[in-house]
Structure formats: structure tokens, C-alpha cells
PDB file of C-alpha atoms in Angstrom:
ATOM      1  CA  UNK L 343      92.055 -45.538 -24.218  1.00 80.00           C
ATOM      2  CA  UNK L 344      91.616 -49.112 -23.966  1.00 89.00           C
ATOM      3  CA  UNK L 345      88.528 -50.487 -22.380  1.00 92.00           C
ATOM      4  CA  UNK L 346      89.496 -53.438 -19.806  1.00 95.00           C
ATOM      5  CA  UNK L 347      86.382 -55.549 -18.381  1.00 96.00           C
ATOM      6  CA  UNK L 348      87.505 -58.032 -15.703  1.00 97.00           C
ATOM      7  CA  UNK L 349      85.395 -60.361 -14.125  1.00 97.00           C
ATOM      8  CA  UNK L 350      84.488 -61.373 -11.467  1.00 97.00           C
ATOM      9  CA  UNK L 351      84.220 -57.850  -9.219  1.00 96.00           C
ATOM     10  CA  UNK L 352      84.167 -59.521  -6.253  1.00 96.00           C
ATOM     11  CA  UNK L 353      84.238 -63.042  -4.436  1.00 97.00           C
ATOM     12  CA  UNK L 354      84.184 -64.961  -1.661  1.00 98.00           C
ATOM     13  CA  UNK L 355      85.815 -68.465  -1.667  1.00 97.00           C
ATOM     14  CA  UNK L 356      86.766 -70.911   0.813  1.00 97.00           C
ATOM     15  CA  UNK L 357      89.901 -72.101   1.487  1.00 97.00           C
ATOM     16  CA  UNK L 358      91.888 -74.950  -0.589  1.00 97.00           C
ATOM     17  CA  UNK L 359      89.514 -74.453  -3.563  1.00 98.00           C
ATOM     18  CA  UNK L 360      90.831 -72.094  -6.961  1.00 98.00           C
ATOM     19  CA  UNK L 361      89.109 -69.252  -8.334  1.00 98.00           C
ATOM     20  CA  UNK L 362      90.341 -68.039 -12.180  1.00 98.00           C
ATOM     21  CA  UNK L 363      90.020 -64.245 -12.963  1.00 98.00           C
ATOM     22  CA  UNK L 364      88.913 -63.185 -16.766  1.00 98.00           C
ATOM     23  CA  UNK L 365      90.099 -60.108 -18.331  1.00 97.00           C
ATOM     24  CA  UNK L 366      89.013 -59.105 -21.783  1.00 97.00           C
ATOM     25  CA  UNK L 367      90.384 -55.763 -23.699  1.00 96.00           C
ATOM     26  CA  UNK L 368      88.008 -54.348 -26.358  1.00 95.00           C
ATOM     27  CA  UNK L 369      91.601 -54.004 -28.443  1.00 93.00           C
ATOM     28  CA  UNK L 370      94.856 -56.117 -29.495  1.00 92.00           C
ATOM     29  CA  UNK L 371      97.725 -56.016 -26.803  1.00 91.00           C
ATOM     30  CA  UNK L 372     100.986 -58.094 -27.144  1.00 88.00           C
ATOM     31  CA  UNK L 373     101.195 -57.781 -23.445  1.00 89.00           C
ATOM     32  CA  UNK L 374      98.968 -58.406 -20.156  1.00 94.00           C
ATOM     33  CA  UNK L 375      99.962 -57.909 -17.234  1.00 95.00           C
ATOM     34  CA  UNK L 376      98.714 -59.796 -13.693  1.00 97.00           C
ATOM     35  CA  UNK L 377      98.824 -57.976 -10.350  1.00 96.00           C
ATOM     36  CA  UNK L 378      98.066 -58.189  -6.771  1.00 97.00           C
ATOM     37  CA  UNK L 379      96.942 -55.781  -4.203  1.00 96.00           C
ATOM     38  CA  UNK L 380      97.474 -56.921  -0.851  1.00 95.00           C
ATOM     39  CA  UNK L 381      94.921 -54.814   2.160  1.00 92.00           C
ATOM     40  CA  UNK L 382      96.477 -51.330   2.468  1.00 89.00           C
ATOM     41  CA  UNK L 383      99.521 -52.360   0.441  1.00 91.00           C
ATOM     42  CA  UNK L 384     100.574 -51.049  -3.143  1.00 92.00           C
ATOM     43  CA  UNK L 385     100.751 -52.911  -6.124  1.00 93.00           C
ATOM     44  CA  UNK L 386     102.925 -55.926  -6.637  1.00 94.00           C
ATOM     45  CA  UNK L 387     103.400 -57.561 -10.100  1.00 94.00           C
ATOM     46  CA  UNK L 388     103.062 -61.345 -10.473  1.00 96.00           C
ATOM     47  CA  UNK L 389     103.406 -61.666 -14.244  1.00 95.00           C
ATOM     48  CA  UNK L 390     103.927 -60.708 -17.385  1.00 94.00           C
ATOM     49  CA  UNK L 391     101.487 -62.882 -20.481  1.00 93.00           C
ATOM     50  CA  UNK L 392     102.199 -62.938 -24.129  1.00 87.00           C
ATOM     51  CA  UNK L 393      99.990 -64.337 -26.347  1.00 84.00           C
ATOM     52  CA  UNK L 394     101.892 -67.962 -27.496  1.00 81.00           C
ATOM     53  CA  UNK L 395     104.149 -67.929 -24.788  1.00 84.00           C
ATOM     54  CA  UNK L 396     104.258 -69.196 -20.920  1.00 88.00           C
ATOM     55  CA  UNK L 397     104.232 -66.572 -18.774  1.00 93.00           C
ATOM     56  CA  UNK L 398     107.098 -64.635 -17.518  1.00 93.00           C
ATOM     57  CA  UNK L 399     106.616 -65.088 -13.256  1.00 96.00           C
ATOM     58  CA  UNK L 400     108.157 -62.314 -10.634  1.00 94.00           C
ATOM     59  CA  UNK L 401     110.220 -63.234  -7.926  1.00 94.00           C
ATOM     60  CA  UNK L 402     107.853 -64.782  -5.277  1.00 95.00           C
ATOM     61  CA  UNK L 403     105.393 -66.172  -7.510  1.00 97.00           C
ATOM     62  CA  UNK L 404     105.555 -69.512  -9.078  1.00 96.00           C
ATOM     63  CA  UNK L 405     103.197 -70.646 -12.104  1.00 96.00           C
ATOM     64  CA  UNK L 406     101.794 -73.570  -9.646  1.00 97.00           C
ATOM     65  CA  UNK L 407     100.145 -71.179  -7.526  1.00 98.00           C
ATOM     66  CA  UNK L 408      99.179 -68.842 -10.365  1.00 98.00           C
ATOM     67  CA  UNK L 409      98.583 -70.089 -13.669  1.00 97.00           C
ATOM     68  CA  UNK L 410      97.995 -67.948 -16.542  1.00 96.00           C
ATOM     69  CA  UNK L 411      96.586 -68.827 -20.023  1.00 95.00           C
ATOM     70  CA  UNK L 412      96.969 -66.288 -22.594  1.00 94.00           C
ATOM     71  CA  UNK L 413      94.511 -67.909 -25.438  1.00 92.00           C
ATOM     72  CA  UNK L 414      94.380 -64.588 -27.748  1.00 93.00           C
ATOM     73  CA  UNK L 415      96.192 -61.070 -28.098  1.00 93.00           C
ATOM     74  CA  UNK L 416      92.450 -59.931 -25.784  1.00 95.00           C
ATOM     75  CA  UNK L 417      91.955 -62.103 -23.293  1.00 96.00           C
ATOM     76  CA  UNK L 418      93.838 -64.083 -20.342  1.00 96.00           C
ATOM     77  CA  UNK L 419      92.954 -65.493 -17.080  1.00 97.00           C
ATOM     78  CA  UNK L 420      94.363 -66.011 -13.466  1.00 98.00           C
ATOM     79  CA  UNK L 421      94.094 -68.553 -11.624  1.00 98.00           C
ATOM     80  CA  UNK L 422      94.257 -68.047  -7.742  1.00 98.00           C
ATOM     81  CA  UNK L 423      94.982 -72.130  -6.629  1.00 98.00           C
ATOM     82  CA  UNK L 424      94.348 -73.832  -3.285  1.00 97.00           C
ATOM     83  CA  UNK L 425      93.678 -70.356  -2.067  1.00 97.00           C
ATOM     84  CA  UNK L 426      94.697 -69.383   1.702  1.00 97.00           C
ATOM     85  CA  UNK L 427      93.251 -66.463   3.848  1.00 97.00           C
ATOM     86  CA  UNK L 428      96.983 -64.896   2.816  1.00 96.00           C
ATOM     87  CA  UNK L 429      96.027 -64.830  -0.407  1.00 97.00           C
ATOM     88  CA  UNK L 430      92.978 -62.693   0.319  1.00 97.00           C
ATOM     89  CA  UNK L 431      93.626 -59.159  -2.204  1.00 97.00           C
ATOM     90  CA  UNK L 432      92.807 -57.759  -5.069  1.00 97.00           C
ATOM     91  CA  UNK L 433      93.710 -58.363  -8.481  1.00 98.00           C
ATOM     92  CA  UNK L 434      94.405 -56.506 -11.602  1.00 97.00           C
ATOM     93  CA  UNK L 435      94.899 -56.535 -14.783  1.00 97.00           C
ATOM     94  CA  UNK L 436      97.156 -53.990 -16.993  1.00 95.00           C
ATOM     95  CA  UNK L 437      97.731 -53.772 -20.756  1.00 94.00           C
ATOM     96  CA  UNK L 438     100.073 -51.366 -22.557  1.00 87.00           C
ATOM     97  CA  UNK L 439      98.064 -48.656 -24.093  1.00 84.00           C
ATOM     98  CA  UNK L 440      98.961 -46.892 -27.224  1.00 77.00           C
ATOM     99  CA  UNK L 441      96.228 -43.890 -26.830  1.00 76.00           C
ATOM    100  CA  UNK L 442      97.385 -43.039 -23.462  1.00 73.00           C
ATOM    101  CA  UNK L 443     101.371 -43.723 -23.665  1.00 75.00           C
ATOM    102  CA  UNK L 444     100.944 -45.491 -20.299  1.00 83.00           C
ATOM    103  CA  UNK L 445      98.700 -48.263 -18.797  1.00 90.00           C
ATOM    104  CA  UNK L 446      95.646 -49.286 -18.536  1.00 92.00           C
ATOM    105  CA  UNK L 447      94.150 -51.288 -15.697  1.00 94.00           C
ATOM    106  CA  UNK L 448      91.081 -53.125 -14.710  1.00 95.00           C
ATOM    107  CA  UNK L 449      88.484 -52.253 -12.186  1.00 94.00           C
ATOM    108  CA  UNK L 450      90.234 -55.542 -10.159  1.00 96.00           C
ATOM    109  CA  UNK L 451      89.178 -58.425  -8.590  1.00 97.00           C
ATOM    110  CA  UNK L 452      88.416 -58.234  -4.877  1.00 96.00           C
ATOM    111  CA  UNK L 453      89.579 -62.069  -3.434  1.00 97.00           C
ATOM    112  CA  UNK L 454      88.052 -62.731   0.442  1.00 97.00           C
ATOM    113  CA  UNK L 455      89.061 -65.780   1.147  1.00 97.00           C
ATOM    114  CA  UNK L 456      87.410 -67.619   4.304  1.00 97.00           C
TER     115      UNK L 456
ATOM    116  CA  UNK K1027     113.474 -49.257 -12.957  1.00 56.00           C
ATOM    117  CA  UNK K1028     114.455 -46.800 -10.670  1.00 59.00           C
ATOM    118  CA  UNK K1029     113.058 -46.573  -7.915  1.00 86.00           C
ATOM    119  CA  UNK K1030     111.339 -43.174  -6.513  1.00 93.00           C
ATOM    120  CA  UNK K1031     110.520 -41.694  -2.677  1.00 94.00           C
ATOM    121  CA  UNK K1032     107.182 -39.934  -2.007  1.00 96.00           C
ATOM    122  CA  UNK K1033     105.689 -38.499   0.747  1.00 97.00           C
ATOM    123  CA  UNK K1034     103.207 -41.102   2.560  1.00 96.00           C
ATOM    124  CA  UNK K1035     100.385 -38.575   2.949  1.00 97.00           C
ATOM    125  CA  UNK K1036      99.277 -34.548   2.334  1.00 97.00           C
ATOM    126  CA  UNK K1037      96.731 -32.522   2.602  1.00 97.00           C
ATOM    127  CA  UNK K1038      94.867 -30.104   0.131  1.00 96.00           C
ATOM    128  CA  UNK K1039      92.124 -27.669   0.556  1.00 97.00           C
ATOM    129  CA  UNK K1040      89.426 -27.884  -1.840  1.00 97.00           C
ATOM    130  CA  UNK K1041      90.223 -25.764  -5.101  1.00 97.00           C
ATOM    131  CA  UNK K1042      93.675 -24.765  -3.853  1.00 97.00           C
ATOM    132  CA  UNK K1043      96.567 -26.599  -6.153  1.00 97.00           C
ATOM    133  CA  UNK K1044      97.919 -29.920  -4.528  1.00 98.00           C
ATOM    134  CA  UNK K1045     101.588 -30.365  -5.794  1.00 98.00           C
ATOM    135  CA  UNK K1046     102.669 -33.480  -5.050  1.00 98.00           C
ATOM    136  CA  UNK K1047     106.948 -34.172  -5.041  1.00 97.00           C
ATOM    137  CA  UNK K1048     108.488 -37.603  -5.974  1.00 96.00           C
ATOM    138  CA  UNK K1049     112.038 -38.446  -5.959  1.00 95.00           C
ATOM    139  CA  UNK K1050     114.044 -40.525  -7.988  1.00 93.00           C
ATOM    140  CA  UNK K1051     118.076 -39.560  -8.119  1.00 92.00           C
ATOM    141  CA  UNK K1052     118.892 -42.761  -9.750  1.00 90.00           C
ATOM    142  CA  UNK K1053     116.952 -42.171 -12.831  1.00 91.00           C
ATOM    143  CA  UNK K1054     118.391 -43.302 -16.006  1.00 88.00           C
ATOM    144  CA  UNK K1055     118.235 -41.318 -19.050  1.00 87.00           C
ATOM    145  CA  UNK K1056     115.898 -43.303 -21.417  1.00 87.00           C
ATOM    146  CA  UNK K1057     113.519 -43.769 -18.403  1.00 90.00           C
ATOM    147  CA  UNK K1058     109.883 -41.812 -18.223  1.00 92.00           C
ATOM    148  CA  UNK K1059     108.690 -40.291 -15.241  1.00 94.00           C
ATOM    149  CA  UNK K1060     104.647 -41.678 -14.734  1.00 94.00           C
ATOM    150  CA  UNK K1061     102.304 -40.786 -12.441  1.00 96.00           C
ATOM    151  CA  UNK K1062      99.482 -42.738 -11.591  1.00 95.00           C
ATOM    152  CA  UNK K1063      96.358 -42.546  -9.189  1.00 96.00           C
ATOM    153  CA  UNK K1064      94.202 -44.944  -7.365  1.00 96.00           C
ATOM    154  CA  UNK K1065      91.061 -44.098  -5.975  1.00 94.00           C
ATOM    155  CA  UNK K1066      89.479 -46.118  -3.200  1.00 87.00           C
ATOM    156  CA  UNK K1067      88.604 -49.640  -4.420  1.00 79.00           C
ATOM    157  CA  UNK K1068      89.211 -48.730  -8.038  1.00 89.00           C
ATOM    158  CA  UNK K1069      92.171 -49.619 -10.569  1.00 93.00           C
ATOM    159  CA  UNK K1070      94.704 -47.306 -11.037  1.00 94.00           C
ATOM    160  CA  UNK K1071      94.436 -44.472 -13.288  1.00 93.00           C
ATOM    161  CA  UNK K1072      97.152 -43.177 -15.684  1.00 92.00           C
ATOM    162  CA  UNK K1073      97.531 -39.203 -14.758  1.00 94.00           C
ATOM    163  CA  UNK K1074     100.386 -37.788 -16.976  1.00 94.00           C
ATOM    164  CA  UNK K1075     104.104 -38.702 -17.924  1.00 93.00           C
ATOM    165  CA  UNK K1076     107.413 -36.803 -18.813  1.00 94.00           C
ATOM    166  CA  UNK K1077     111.057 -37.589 -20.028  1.00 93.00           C
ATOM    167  CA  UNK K1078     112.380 -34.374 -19.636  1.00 92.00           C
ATOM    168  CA  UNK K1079     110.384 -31.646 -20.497  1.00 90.00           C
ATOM    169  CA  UNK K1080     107.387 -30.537 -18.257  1.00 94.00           C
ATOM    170  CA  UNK K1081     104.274 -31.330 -19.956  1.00 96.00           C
ATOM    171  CA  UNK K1082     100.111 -30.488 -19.229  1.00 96.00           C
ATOM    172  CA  UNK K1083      97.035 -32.173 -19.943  1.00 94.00           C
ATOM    173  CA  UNK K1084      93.441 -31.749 -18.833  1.00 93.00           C
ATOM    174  CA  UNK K1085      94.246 -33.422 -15.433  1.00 94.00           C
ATOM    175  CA  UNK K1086      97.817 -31.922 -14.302  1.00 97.00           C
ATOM    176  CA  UNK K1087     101.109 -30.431 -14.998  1.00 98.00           C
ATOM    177  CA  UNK K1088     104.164 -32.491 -14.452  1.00 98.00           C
ATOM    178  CA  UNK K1089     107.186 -30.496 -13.818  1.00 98.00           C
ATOM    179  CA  UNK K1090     110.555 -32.586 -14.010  1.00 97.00           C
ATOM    180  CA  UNK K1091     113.687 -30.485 -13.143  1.00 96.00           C
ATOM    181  CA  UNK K1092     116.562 -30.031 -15.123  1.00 95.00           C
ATOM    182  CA  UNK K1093     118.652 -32.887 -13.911  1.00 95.00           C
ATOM    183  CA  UNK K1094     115.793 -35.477 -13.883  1.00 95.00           C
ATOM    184  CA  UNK K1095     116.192 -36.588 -10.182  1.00 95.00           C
ATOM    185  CA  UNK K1096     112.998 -35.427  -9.130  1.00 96.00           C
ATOM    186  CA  UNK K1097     109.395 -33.964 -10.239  1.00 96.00           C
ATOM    187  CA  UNK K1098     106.524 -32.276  -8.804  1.00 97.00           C
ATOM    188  CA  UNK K1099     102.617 -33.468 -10.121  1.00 98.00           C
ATOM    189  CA  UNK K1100     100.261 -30.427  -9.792  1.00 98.00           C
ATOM    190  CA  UNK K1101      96.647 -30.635  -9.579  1.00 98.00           C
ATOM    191  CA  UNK K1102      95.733 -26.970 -10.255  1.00 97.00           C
ATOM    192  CA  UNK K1103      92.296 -26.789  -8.208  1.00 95.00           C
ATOM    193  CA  UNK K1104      91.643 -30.011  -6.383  1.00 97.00           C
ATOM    194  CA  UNK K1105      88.797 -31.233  -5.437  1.00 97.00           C
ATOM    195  CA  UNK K1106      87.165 -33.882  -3.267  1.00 97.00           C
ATOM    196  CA  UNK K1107      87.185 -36.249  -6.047  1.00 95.00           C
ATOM    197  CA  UNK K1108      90.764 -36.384  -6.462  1.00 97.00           C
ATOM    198  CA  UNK K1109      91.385 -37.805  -2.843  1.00 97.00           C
ATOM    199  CA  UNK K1110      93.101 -40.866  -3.394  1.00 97.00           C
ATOM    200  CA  UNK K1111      96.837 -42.889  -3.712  1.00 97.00           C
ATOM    201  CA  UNK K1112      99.146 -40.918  -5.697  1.00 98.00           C
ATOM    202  CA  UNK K1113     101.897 -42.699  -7.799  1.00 96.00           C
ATOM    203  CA  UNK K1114     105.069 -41.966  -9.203  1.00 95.00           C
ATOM    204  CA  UNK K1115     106.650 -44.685 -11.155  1.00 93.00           C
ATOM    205  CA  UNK K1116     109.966 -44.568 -13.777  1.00 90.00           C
ATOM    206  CA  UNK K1117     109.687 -46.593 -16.291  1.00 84.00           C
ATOM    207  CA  UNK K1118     111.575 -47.651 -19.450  1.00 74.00           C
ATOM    208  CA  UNK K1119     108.967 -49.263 -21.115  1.00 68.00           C
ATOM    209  CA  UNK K1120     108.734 -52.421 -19.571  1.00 71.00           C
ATOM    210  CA  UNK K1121     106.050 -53.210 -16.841  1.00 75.00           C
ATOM    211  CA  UNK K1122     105.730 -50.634 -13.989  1.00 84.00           C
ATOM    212  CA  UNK K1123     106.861 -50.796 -10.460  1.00 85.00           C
ATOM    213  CA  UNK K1124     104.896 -49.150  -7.663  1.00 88.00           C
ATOM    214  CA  UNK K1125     106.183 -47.490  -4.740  1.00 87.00           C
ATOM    215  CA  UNK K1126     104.357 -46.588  -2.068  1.00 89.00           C
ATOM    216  CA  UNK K1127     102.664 -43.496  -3.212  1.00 95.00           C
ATOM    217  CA  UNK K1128     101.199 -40.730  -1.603  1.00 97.00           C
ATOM    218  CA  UNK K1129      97.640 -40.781   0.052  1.00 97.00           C
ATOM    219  CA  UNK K1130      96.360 -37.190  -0.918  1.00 98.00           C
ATOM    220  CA  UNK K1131      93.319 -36.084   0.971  1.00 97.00           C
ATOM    221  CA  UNK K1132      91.406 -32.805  -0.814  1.00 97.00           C
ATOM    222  CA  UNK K1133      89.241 -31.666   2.282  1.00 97.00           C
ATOM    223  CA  UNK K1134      86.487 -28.692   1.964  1.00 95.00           C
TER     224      UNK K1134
END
């Protein structure tokens, strides 16, 4: 199956400043998906990136808040902006994977912010 | 995507099965049933997936009954390891849409 590295792990930030997420797949994808995990909550999608395109927001979230470049089919970033305690969470990454049939997801991003 | 009701928690003894139900009435007919699994602080991991036939691999069984409004994920001997979020997703082939699972906890 794919191989998804996403960086960073972990961080702490303070509040008001941005923090951009990488994720790199060792294979072509047309799509990439962005979540977020809120503390003891499922998974919520923010967005849907195509390579070449803008990308495709869910209700709720609004590119402002969470822009998303999507500079080659294996690689795109997140960026968390002017971040609030709220938006304090883990984030992940998903590609559509061929070997499995399914998904694919990072390891995730685990946002404190303080 | 339809959307599917699980059970918010169960129980398993180590190496007994753990069958796990999920319900989704409104499934449509070109829709897959998925089942994914999230282990503490980890991303989720794809388990198995049906249309309409019941299907095996090294992980679990996935048996989807006849009229497609519900199916039942079987871990044949759990063990510790597979303590974690449980979930069962429809899907069309679009992006996936998760419920609230079920928290399975394998204890010795």
C-alpha cells in the first residue's frame, strides 16, 4: 500500500501564529485528502486537493483559515492560520490507494495550541 | 454517503472472536461497505470492504446480509493489539465519512 510520511508528528504553537503540515506519498495520487481530529472526537474532513486545482473546502471550513497547496500529484501542505486553543487536534492526511481498494492515511499531526 | 449506526463500545476476551455490527438501512446500491480502525494516537487503518458479498482477508471477515442494510466485522481471535476505534463507513468512491465508531477493548 501506499507509504504516507507527514511531518511534523507533533507541535506546540502559540496562539495567533500558523503552522503548515507536509505530507509526501512515496506514489502518484490524483487526490489528497485533509482531515481533522478533534480530542475524543472522530474524523471530520476539511478538504479535498487535486493537483492544478484550488481545493474543494467542507462545510465549516473556509480556505482563509486553511490553505492548501497541492504543488505535485505527491505532496501538499496545510496550513493551520492564526491558530486558537479550538483549533488544538490532530491532523491527517488520506490518499486513495489502488493496492488496498480503500485509504490510506498518515500517522497525523498532533496540534497543541497554547 | 450513507450514513451507518454502531455500537459506542464492546468488549472482547482475548482470543475469543469480536464481531462487531454496523448499520446502515439507507445504503445505496453502488455504495461499498468499509471498515476502518484507529488505534490510540495512530492514523486510521483500512481493515476490509464489501459490496455485497462477504469477503476475508488476513485481518477479518466482513459479512454483509442479503439486503445490504447492515454488516457484521469479525475478528476471529482478538487480541490486545486490536483494542482500538472501530469504523464502518459507506462509501461510493468519493472521500469517506466517519461515524462515530465503536471503541473495542480486547481484555486478557
Amino acid at each position: 500500500s501506499a507509504v504516507i510520511s507527514q511531518k511534523p508528528s507533533r507541535d506546540i504553537c502559540q496562539r495567533g501564529t500558523s503552522l503548515t503540515i507536509q505530507c509526501q506519498v512515496d506514489s502518484q495520487v490524483t487526490m489528497m485528502f485533509w482531515y481533522r481530529q478533534q480530542p475524543g472526537q472522530s474524523l471530520t474532513l476539511i478538504a479535498t486537493a487535486n493537483q492544478g486545482s484550488e481545493a474543494t473546502y467542507e462545510s465549516g471550513f473556509v480556505i482563509d483559515k486553511f490553505p492548501i497547496s497541492r504543488p505535485n500529484l505527491t505532496f501538499s501542505t496545510l496550513t493551520v492560520s492564526n491558530m486558537s486553543p479550538e483549533d488544538s487536534s490532530i491532523y491527517l492526511c488520506s490518499v486513495e490507494d489502488q493496492d488496498v481498494e480503500g485509504y490510506t492515511f498518515g500517522s497525523g499531526t498532533r496540534l497543541t495550541v497554547v | 454517503d450513507a450514513k451507518t449506526t454502531q455500537p459506542t463500545s464492546m468488549d472482547c476476551a482475548e482470543g475469543r472472536a469480536a464481531n462487531l455490527p454496523c448499520n446502515h438501512s439507507t445504503i445505496s446500491g453502488n455504495e461499498y461497505v468499509y471498515w476502518y480502525r484507529q488505534i490510540h494516537s495512530q492514523g486510521p487503518q483500512y481493515i476490509i470492504h464489501g459490496l455485497k458479498n462477504n469477503e476475508t482477508n488476513e485481518m477479518a471477515s466482513l459479512i454483509i446480509t442479503e439486503d445490504r442494510k447492515s454488516s457484521t466485522l469479525i475478528l476471529p481471535h482478538a487480541t490486545l493489539r486490536d483494542t482500538a476505534v472501530y469504523y464502518c463507513i459507506v462509501n461510493a468512491g468519493n472521500m469517506l465519512t466517519f461515524g462515530g465508531g465503536t471503541r473495542l477493548m480486547v481484555k486478557p
